[in-house]
Amino acid sequence: MSAVPRSERPTGRFRRMLDRLSTSQEELHHAELQQDTAAVGCTRICDCDDRQIVKVTGTLRTVTLRPRAGVPALEAELFDGSAALDVVWLGRRSIAGIEPGRKLIASGRISMSRGRRVLFNPRYELRPLGQE
């Protein structure tokens, strides 16, 4: 391993090609998601603080139905390449289009619950299927 971090190396065409060849598929996917976040003009999830109003985008990793205090709650994990965020719709058993692998933009106030970022009842916009 070299002592120079990858972000500080020269960015010539050959170097970029070598970096792409030596990078795992998972790292490439994370970088692609982070570029998409910047292109849409959203906040990276890792930069979100407690009680902050944010607009985030990413891919839904999981979608589950978990009752909270006897009330149905649809929970999904949104990932943008930098961190994950739990999105919770209270009083909903399902929402058309909310499924694993789907990209969406969500906005609302972040809260922290058990050390994880949570967005309750966000305003959301499903990304067109052609952009995935």
XYZ file of N, CA, C and O in Angstrom:
528
model
N 0.837 -1.182 0.000
C 0.000 0.000 0.000
C 0.882 1.246 0.000
O 1.902 1.294 0.655
N 0.454 2.241 -0.714
C 1.219 3.477 -0.740
C 0.790 4.365 0.420
O -0.294 4.226 0.963
N 1.659 5.304 0.777
C 1.397 6.181 1.910
C 0.474 7.337 1.525
O -0.072 7.998 2.383
N 0.280 7.599 0.234
C -0.545 8.706 -0.225
C -1.995 8.231 -0.342
O -2.270 7.238 -0.994
N -2.937 8.916 0.334
C -4.343 8.526 0.214
C -4.817 8.620 -1.232
O -4.339 9.440 -2.011
N -5.785 7.768 -1.561
C -6.290 7.709 -2.936
C -6.794 9.062 -3.431
O -6.611 9.426 -4.579
N -7.422 9.849 -2.543
C -7.981 11.131 -2.958
C -6.910 12.169 -3.286
O -7.197 13.144 -3.956
N -5.653 11.959 -2.821
C -4.590 12.930 -3.070
C -3.655 12.510 -4.194
O -2.705 13.218 -4.499
N -3.904 11.370 -4.828
C -3.054 10.919 -5.923
C -3.333 11.733 -7.178
O -4.408 12.309 -7.329
N -2.374 11.762 -8.123
C -2.623 12.448 -9.381
C -3.834 11.832 -10.084
O -4.071 10.638 -9.997
N -4.583 12.662 -10.793
C -5.813 12.187 -11.399
C -5.716 12.125 -12.921
O -6.625 12.519 -13.631
N -4.639 11.610 -13.429
C -4.499 11.454 -14.863
C -5.371 10.324 -15.371
O -5.931 9.539 -14.604
N -5.514 10.235 -16.681
C -6.370 9.231 -17.297
C -5.934 7.817 -16.911
O -6.752 6.972 -16.577
N -4.635 7.541 -16.957
C -4.125 6.219 -16.624
C -4.381 5.886 -15.161
O -4.794 4.781 -14.820
N -4.176 6.849 -14.258
C -4.399 6.641 -12.826
C -5.870 6.334 -12.563
O -6.213 5.450 -11.793
N -6.778 7.084 -13.208
C -8.204 6.836 -13.016
C -8.577 5.433 -13.494
O -9.366 4.737 -12.865
N -7.987 4.995 -14.617
C -8.269 3.670 -15.135
C -7.779 2.599 -14.152
O -8.490 1.640 -13.857
N -6.568 2.774 -13.628
C -6.041 1.817 -12.653
C -6.885 1.781 -11.386
O -7.143 0.710 -10.834
N -7.298 2.948 -10.912
C -8.137 3.003 -9.717
C -9.458 2.278 -9.941
O -9.937 1.560 -9.073
N -10.045 2.456 -11.106
C -11.309 1.781 -11.421
C -11.146 0.269 -11.464
O -12.008 -0.482 -11.016
N -10.018 -0.180 -12.019
C -9.773 -1.615 -12.116
C -9.469 -2.242 -10.753
O -9.762 -3.407 -10.526
N -8.880 -1.477 -9.862
C -8.496 -2.020 -8.558
C -9.546 -1.785 -7.473
O -9.368 -2.210 -6.345
N -10.643 -1.143 -7.813
C -11.693 -0.850 -6.850
C -12.782 -1.914 -6.929
O -13.137 -2.368 -8.004
N -13.325 -2.293 -5.773
C -14.373 -3.321 -5.740
C -15.682 -2.769 -6.302
O -15.900 -1.561 -6.342
N -16.575 -3.690 -6.689
C -17.881 -3.302 -7.219
C -18.666 -2.502 -6.179
O -19.344 -1.545 -6.520
N -18.559 -2.899 -4.920
C -19.278 -2.211 -3.850
C -18.803 -0.765 -3.713
O -19.617 0.149 -3.584
N -17.497 -0.549 -3.754
C -16.954 0.809 -3.657
C -17.388 1.648 -4.850
O -17.698 2.832 -4.709
N -17.418 1.056 -6.046
C -17.865 1.776 -7.240
C -19.336 2.164 -7.110
O -19.728 3.282 -7.471
N -20.155 1.252 -6.584
C -21.573 1.545 -6.387
C -21.763 2.671 -5.371
O -22.583 3.568 -5.576
N -21.005 2.659 -4.276
C -21.093 3.715 -3.262
C -20.704 5.065 -3.865
O -21.361 6.073 -3.612
N -19.638 5.084 -4.667
C -19.202 6.330 -5.303
C -20.261 6.849 -6.272
O -20.515 8.053 -6.341
N -20.904 5.947 -6.998
C -21.952 6.337 -7.934
C -23.143 6.945 -7.200
O -23.698 7.959 -7.628
N -23.526 6.351 -6.076
C -24.621 6.893 -5.275
C -24.278 8.272 -4.724
O -25.129 9.170 -4.701
N -23.031 8.474 -4.290
C -22.623 9.773 -3.761
C -22.606 10.835 -4.857
O -22.971 11.986 -4.617
N -22.207 10.468 -6.076
C -22.238 11.411 -7.196
C -23.676 11.795 -7.513
O -23.968 12.951 -7.814
N -24.586 10.827 -7.450
C -25.995 11.087 -7.698
C -26.553 12.050 -6.658
O -27.329 12.944 -6.978
N -26.156 11.881 -5.406
C -26.599 12.773 -4.329
C -26.185 14.216 -4.627
O -26.985 15.139 -4.488
N -24.950 14.395 -5.052
C -24.464 15.741 -5.374
C -25.173 16.304 -6.602
O -25.512 17.493 -6.633
N -25.429 15.475 -7.601
C -26.066 15.936 -8.839
C -27.500 16.409 -8.595
O -27.962 17.354 -9.217
N -28.213 15.761 -7.666
C -29.596 16.114 -7.375
C -29.666 17.313 -6.427
O -30.689 17.972 -6.319
N -28.565 17.614 -5.749
C -28.526 18.753 -4.836
C -29.020 18.413 -3.442
O -29.570 19.264 -2.745
N -28.830 17.176 -3.023
C -29.265 16.728 -1.700
C -28.091 16.683 -0.732
O -26.937 16.725 -1.129
N -28.420 16.571 0.543
C -27.426 16.454 1.604
C -27.006 14.999 1.740
O -27.847 14.101 1.680
N -25.698 14.762 1.928
C -25.243 13.392 2.194
C -25.752 12.978 3.564
O -25.745 13.775 4.506
N -26.165 11.729 3.689
C -26.725 11.253 4.955
C -25.700 11.346 6.083
O -26.045 11.690 7.213
N -24.431 11.089 5.783
C -23.409 11.159 6.836
C -23.233 12.578 7.374
O -22.709 12.764 8.472
N -23.682 13.601 6.641
C -23.560 14.990 7.077
C -24.796 15.485 7.831
O -24.835 16.634 8.269
N -25.829 14.648 7.972
C -27.069 15.045 8.632
C -26.913 14.968 10.148
O -26.394 13.989 10.674
N -27.387 16.003 10.824
C -27.334 16.055 12.285
C -28.740 15.931 12.866
O -29.741 16.142 12.172
N -28.808 15.627 14.159
C -30.073 15.506 14.857
C -30.852 16.820 14.783
O -30.288 17.901 14.925
N -32.181 16.695 14.537
C -33.124 17.823 14.481
C -32.904 18.749 13.283
O -33.445 19.843 13.242
N -32.159 18.337 12.308
C -31.891 19.144 11.113
C -32.930 18.822 10.041
O -33.286 17.667 9.835
N -33.420 19.837 9.343
C -34.326 19.619 8.214
C -33.459 19.376 6.991
O -32.598 20.196 6.664
N -33.682 18.231 6.325
C -32.812 17.819 5.233
C -33.606 17.333 4.029
O -34.793 17.015 4.130
N -32.898 17.247 2.919
C -33.393 16.612 1.697
C -32.313 15.618 1.297
O -31.177 16.009 1.047
N -32.659 14.322 1.300
C -31.689 13.271 1.014
C -32.207 12.396 -0.120
O -33.406 12.353 -0.398
N -31.291 11.706 -0.770
C -31.667 10.770 -1.829
C -30.821 9.517 -1.684
O -29.753 9.558 -1.076
N -31.311 8.427 -2.224
C -30.570 7.178 -2.166
C -31.426 6.025 -2.656
O -32.485 6.214 -3.236
N -30.945 4.826 -2.372
C -31.626 3.601 -2.769
C -32.177 2.906 -1.528
O -31.493 2.824 -0.510
N -33.393 2.410 -1.621
C -33.985 1.673 -0.510
C -33.368 0.283 -0.455
O -33.418 -0.465 -1.423
N -32.765 -0.045 0.668
C -32.155 -1.368 0.836
C -33.171 -2.382 1.323
O -33.237 -3.492 0.821
N -33.931 -2.024 2.346
C -34.935 -2.930 2.905
C -36.230 -2.177 3.156
O -36.215 -0.964 3.403
N -37.336 -2.899 3.099
C -38.647 -2.340 3.428
C -39.356 -3.383 4.290
O -39.491 -4.538 3.879
N -39.779 -2.987 5.498
C -40.436 -3.915 6.416
C -41.633 -3.253 7.078
O -41.690 -2.029 7.208
N -42.574 -4.079 7.516
C -43.725 -3.601 8.273
C -43.464 -3.930 9.736
O -43.326 -5.092 10.104
N -43.343 -2.891 10.577
C -43.059 -3.068 11.996
C -43.991 -2.183 12.807
O -43.884 -0.960 12.752
N -44.904 -2.789 13.564
C -45.792 -1.959 14.388
C -45.022 -1.200 15.462
O -44.069 -1.717 16.034
N -45.424 0.037 15.700
C -44.847 0.860 16.764
C -45.997 1.277 17.678
O -46.894 1.968 17.239
N -45.949 0.836 18.916
C -46.978 1.143 19.922
C -48.370 0.770 19.419
O -49.326 1.514 19.585
N -48.466 -0.393 18.752
C -49.753 -0.871 18.282
C -50.233 -0.251 16.979
O -51.289 -0.587 16.486
N -49.474 0.659 16.420
C -49.838 1.322 15.169
C -48.951 0.760 14.056
O -47.741 0.607 14.242
N -49.535 0.427 12.885
C -48.679 -0.075 11.807
C -47.671 0.985 11.379
O -47.962 2.185 11.389
N -46.487 0.541 11.021
C -45.439 1.459 10.579
C -44.632 0.778 9.477
O -44.125 -0.322 9.662
N -44.529 1.438 8.343
C -43.720 0.940 7.239
C -42.335 1.548 7.385
O -42.185 2.770 7.415
N -41.319 0.688 7.532
C -39.935 1.151 7.707
C -39.098 0.754 6.503
O -39.227 -0.351 5.999
N -38.224 1.656 6.085
C -37.313 1.385 4.979
C -35.942 1.944 5.330
O -35.835 2.945 6.039
N -34.903 1.285 4.842
C -33.539 1.782 5.036
C -33.081 2.423 3.737
O -33.027 1.772 2.691
N -32.746 3.717 3.791
C -32.283 4.475 2.636
C -30.769 4.607 2.727
O -30.242 5.006 3.764
N -30.078 4.280 1.636
C -28.612 4.329 1.620
C -28.163 5.192 0.448
O -28.634 5.025 -0.674
N -27.232 6.125 0.718
C -26.750 7.028 -0.339
C -25.268 6.868 -0.655
O -24.683 7.689 -1.343
N -24.628 5.825 -0.161
C -23.210 5.618 -0.420
C -22.321 6.115 0.699
O -21.171 5.722 0.805
N -22.856 7.002 1.546
C -22.057 7.518 2.660
C -22.529 6.939 3.995
O -21.728 6.690 4.883
N -23.834 6.748 4.149
C -24.407 6.222 5.385
C -25.842 5.778 5.109
O -26.375 6.016 4.036
N -26.447 5.169 6.121
C -27.830 4.705 6.001
C -28.736 5.535 6.902
O -28.295 6.127 7.886
N -30.009 5.564 6.547
C -31.020 6.340 7.260
C -32.296 5.510 7.283
O -32.654 4.898 6.273
N -32.979 5.453 8.426
C -34.260 4.761 8.508
C -35.364 5.749 8.170
O -35.432 6.841 8.738
N -36.232 5.363 7.239
C -37.388 6.175 6.860
C -38.617 5.436 7.362
O -38.797 4.251 7.075
N -39.463 6.118 8.144
C -40.615 5.469 8.769
C -41.885 6.243 8.429
O -41.961 7.451 8.638
N -42.865 5.503 7.890
C -44.186 6.063 7.637
C -45.130 5.453 8.661
O -45.449 4.270 8.596
N -45.585 6.251 9.633
C -46.480 5.768 10.684
C -47.904 5.655 10.148
O -48.349 6.497 9.361
N -48.603 4.590 10.565
C -49.984 4.391 10.156
C -50.136 3.817 8.761
O -51.244 3.780 8.223
N -49.059 3.369 8.151
C -49.112 2.820 6.793
C -48.651 1.373 6.802
O -47.647 1.028 7.411
N -49.365 0.533 6.099
C -48.969 -0.870 5.946
C -48.163 -1.068 4.675
O -47.307 -1.936 4.602
N -48.452 -0.280 3.671
C -47.705 -0.323 2.411
C -47.918 0.980 1.665
O -48.885 1.709 1.915
N -46.987 1.264 0.764
C -47.070 2.446 -0.102
C -46.658 1.977 -1.484
O -45.607 1.342 -1.643
N -47.465 2.278 -2.475
C -47.162 1.870 -3.840
C -45.822 2.465 -4.273
O -45.562 3.655 -4.095
N -44.948 1.618 -4.802
C -43.645 2.070 -5.291
C -42.531 1.992 -4.267
O -41.364 2.061 -4.628
N -42.876 1.872 -2.993
C -41.852 1.754 -1.955
C -41.467 0.285 -1.862
O -42.205 -0.533 -1.310
N -40.319 -0.051 -2.443
C -39.836 -1.431 -2.488
C -38.317 -1.425 -2.529
O -37.707 -0.435 -2.941
N -37.679 -2.497 -2.093
C -36.213 -2.555 -2.107
C -35.665 -2.342 -3.522
O -36.229 -2.823 -4.502
N -34.574 -1.561 -3.594
C -33.933 -1.280 -4.867
C -34.427 -0.018 -5.543
O -33.837 0.444 -6.523
N -35.492 0.572 -5.046
C -36.059 1.776 -5.652
C -35.329 3.008 -5.138
O -34.982 3.099 -3.971
N -35.080 3.975 -6.019
C -34.447 5.233 -5.616
C -35.521 6.252 -5.296
O -36.562 6.291 -5.951
N -35.252 7.073 -4.284
C -36.194 8.126 -3.943
C -35.478 9.312 -3.315
O -34.341 9.205 -2.878
N -36.186 10.421 -3.292
C -35.742 11.644 -2.616
C -36.711 11.851 -1.455
O -37.927 11.792 -1.652
N -36.185 12.058 -0.262
C -37.020 12.251 0.931
C -36.580 13.523 1.647
O -35.399 13.841 1.686
N -37.553 14.228 2.210
C -37.209 15.435 2.970
C -38.037 15.480 4.243
O -39.168 15.001 4.286
N -37.435 16.041 5.268
C -38.083 16.146 6.570
C -37.055 16.454 7.639
O -35.927 16.844 7.340
N -37.446 16.250 8.903
C -36.559 16.525 10.031
C -35.958 15.219 10.541
O -36.673 14.295 10.882
N -34.634 15.186 10.617
C -33.897 14.018 11.111
C -34.029 13.933 12.625
O -33.980 14.953 13.314
N -34.197 12.724 13.124
C -34.104 12.504 14.568
C -33.188 11.308 14.786
O -32.944 10.533 13.875
N -32.675 11.190 15.980
C -31.805 10.071 16.322
C -32.582 9.124 17.235
O -33.206 9.560 18.199
N -32.542 7.836 16.895
C -33.204 6.823 17.696
C -32.276 5.622 17.815
O -31.941 5.002 16.800
N -31.829 5.337 19.027
C -30.902 4.233 19.290
C -29.634 4.342 18.453
O -29.139 3.363 17.919
N -29.129 5.549 18.296
C -27.875 5.772 17.575
C -27.999 5.777 16.064
O -26.997 5.850 15.360
N -29.215 5.679 15.524
C -29.427 5.691 14.068
C -30.245 6.916 13.669
O -31.114 7.368 14.420
N -29.980 7.409 12.472
C -30.746 8.532 11.938
C -32.100 8.008 11.458
O -32.173 6.995 10.772
N -33.173 8.739 11.805
C -34.528 8.339 11.424
C -35.254 9.550 10.857
O -35.124 10.663 11.357
N -36.033 9.311 9.816
C -36.857 10.343 9.188
C -38.297 9.842 9.257
O -38.650 8.857 8.597
N -39.136 10.474 10.114
C -40.527 10.052 10.281
C -41.429 10.792 9.315
O -41.325 12.015 9.154
N -42.351 10.051 8.676
C -43.359 10.594 7.764
C -42.787 11.665 6.824
O -43.267 12.796 6.797
N -41.764 11.318 6.046
C -41.143 12.329 5.186
C -41.986 12.656 3.963
O -42.837 11.867 3.546
N -41.734 13.813 3.428
C -42.233 14.129 2.090
C -41.279 13.391 1.164
O -40.068 13.452 1.357
N -41.785 12.667 0.188
C -40.904 11.865 -0.657
C -41.304 11.955 -2.119
O -42.439 12.297 -2.456
N -40.351 11.644 -2.964
C -40.547 11.639 -4.406
C -39.820 10.409 -4.965
O -38.619 10.261 -4.755
N -40.558 9.533 -5.615
C -39.942 8.354 -6.219
C -39.180 8.790 -7.462
O -39.699 9.578 -8.256
N -37.970 8.299 -7.626
C -37.174 8.612 -8.822
C -37.686 7.765 -9.986
O -38.049 6.612 -9.795
N -37.705 8.307 -11.188
C -38.162 7.522 -12.349
C -37.325 6.261 -12.531
O -36.111 6.267 -12.299
N -37.972 5.199 -12.960
C -37.288 3.918 -13.125
C -36.177 3.989 -14.153
O -35.199 3.288 -14.064
N -36.269 4.842 -15.143
C -35.245 4.968 -16.181
C -33.928 5.521 -15.651
O -32.884 5.340 -16.263
N -33.951 6.204 -14.512
C -32.727 6.794 -13.951
C -31.988 5.837 -13.048
O -31.002 6.176 -12.458
N -32.476 4.625 -12.901
C -31.814 3.651 -12.032
C -30.906 2.848 -12.891
O -30.044 2.231 -12.724
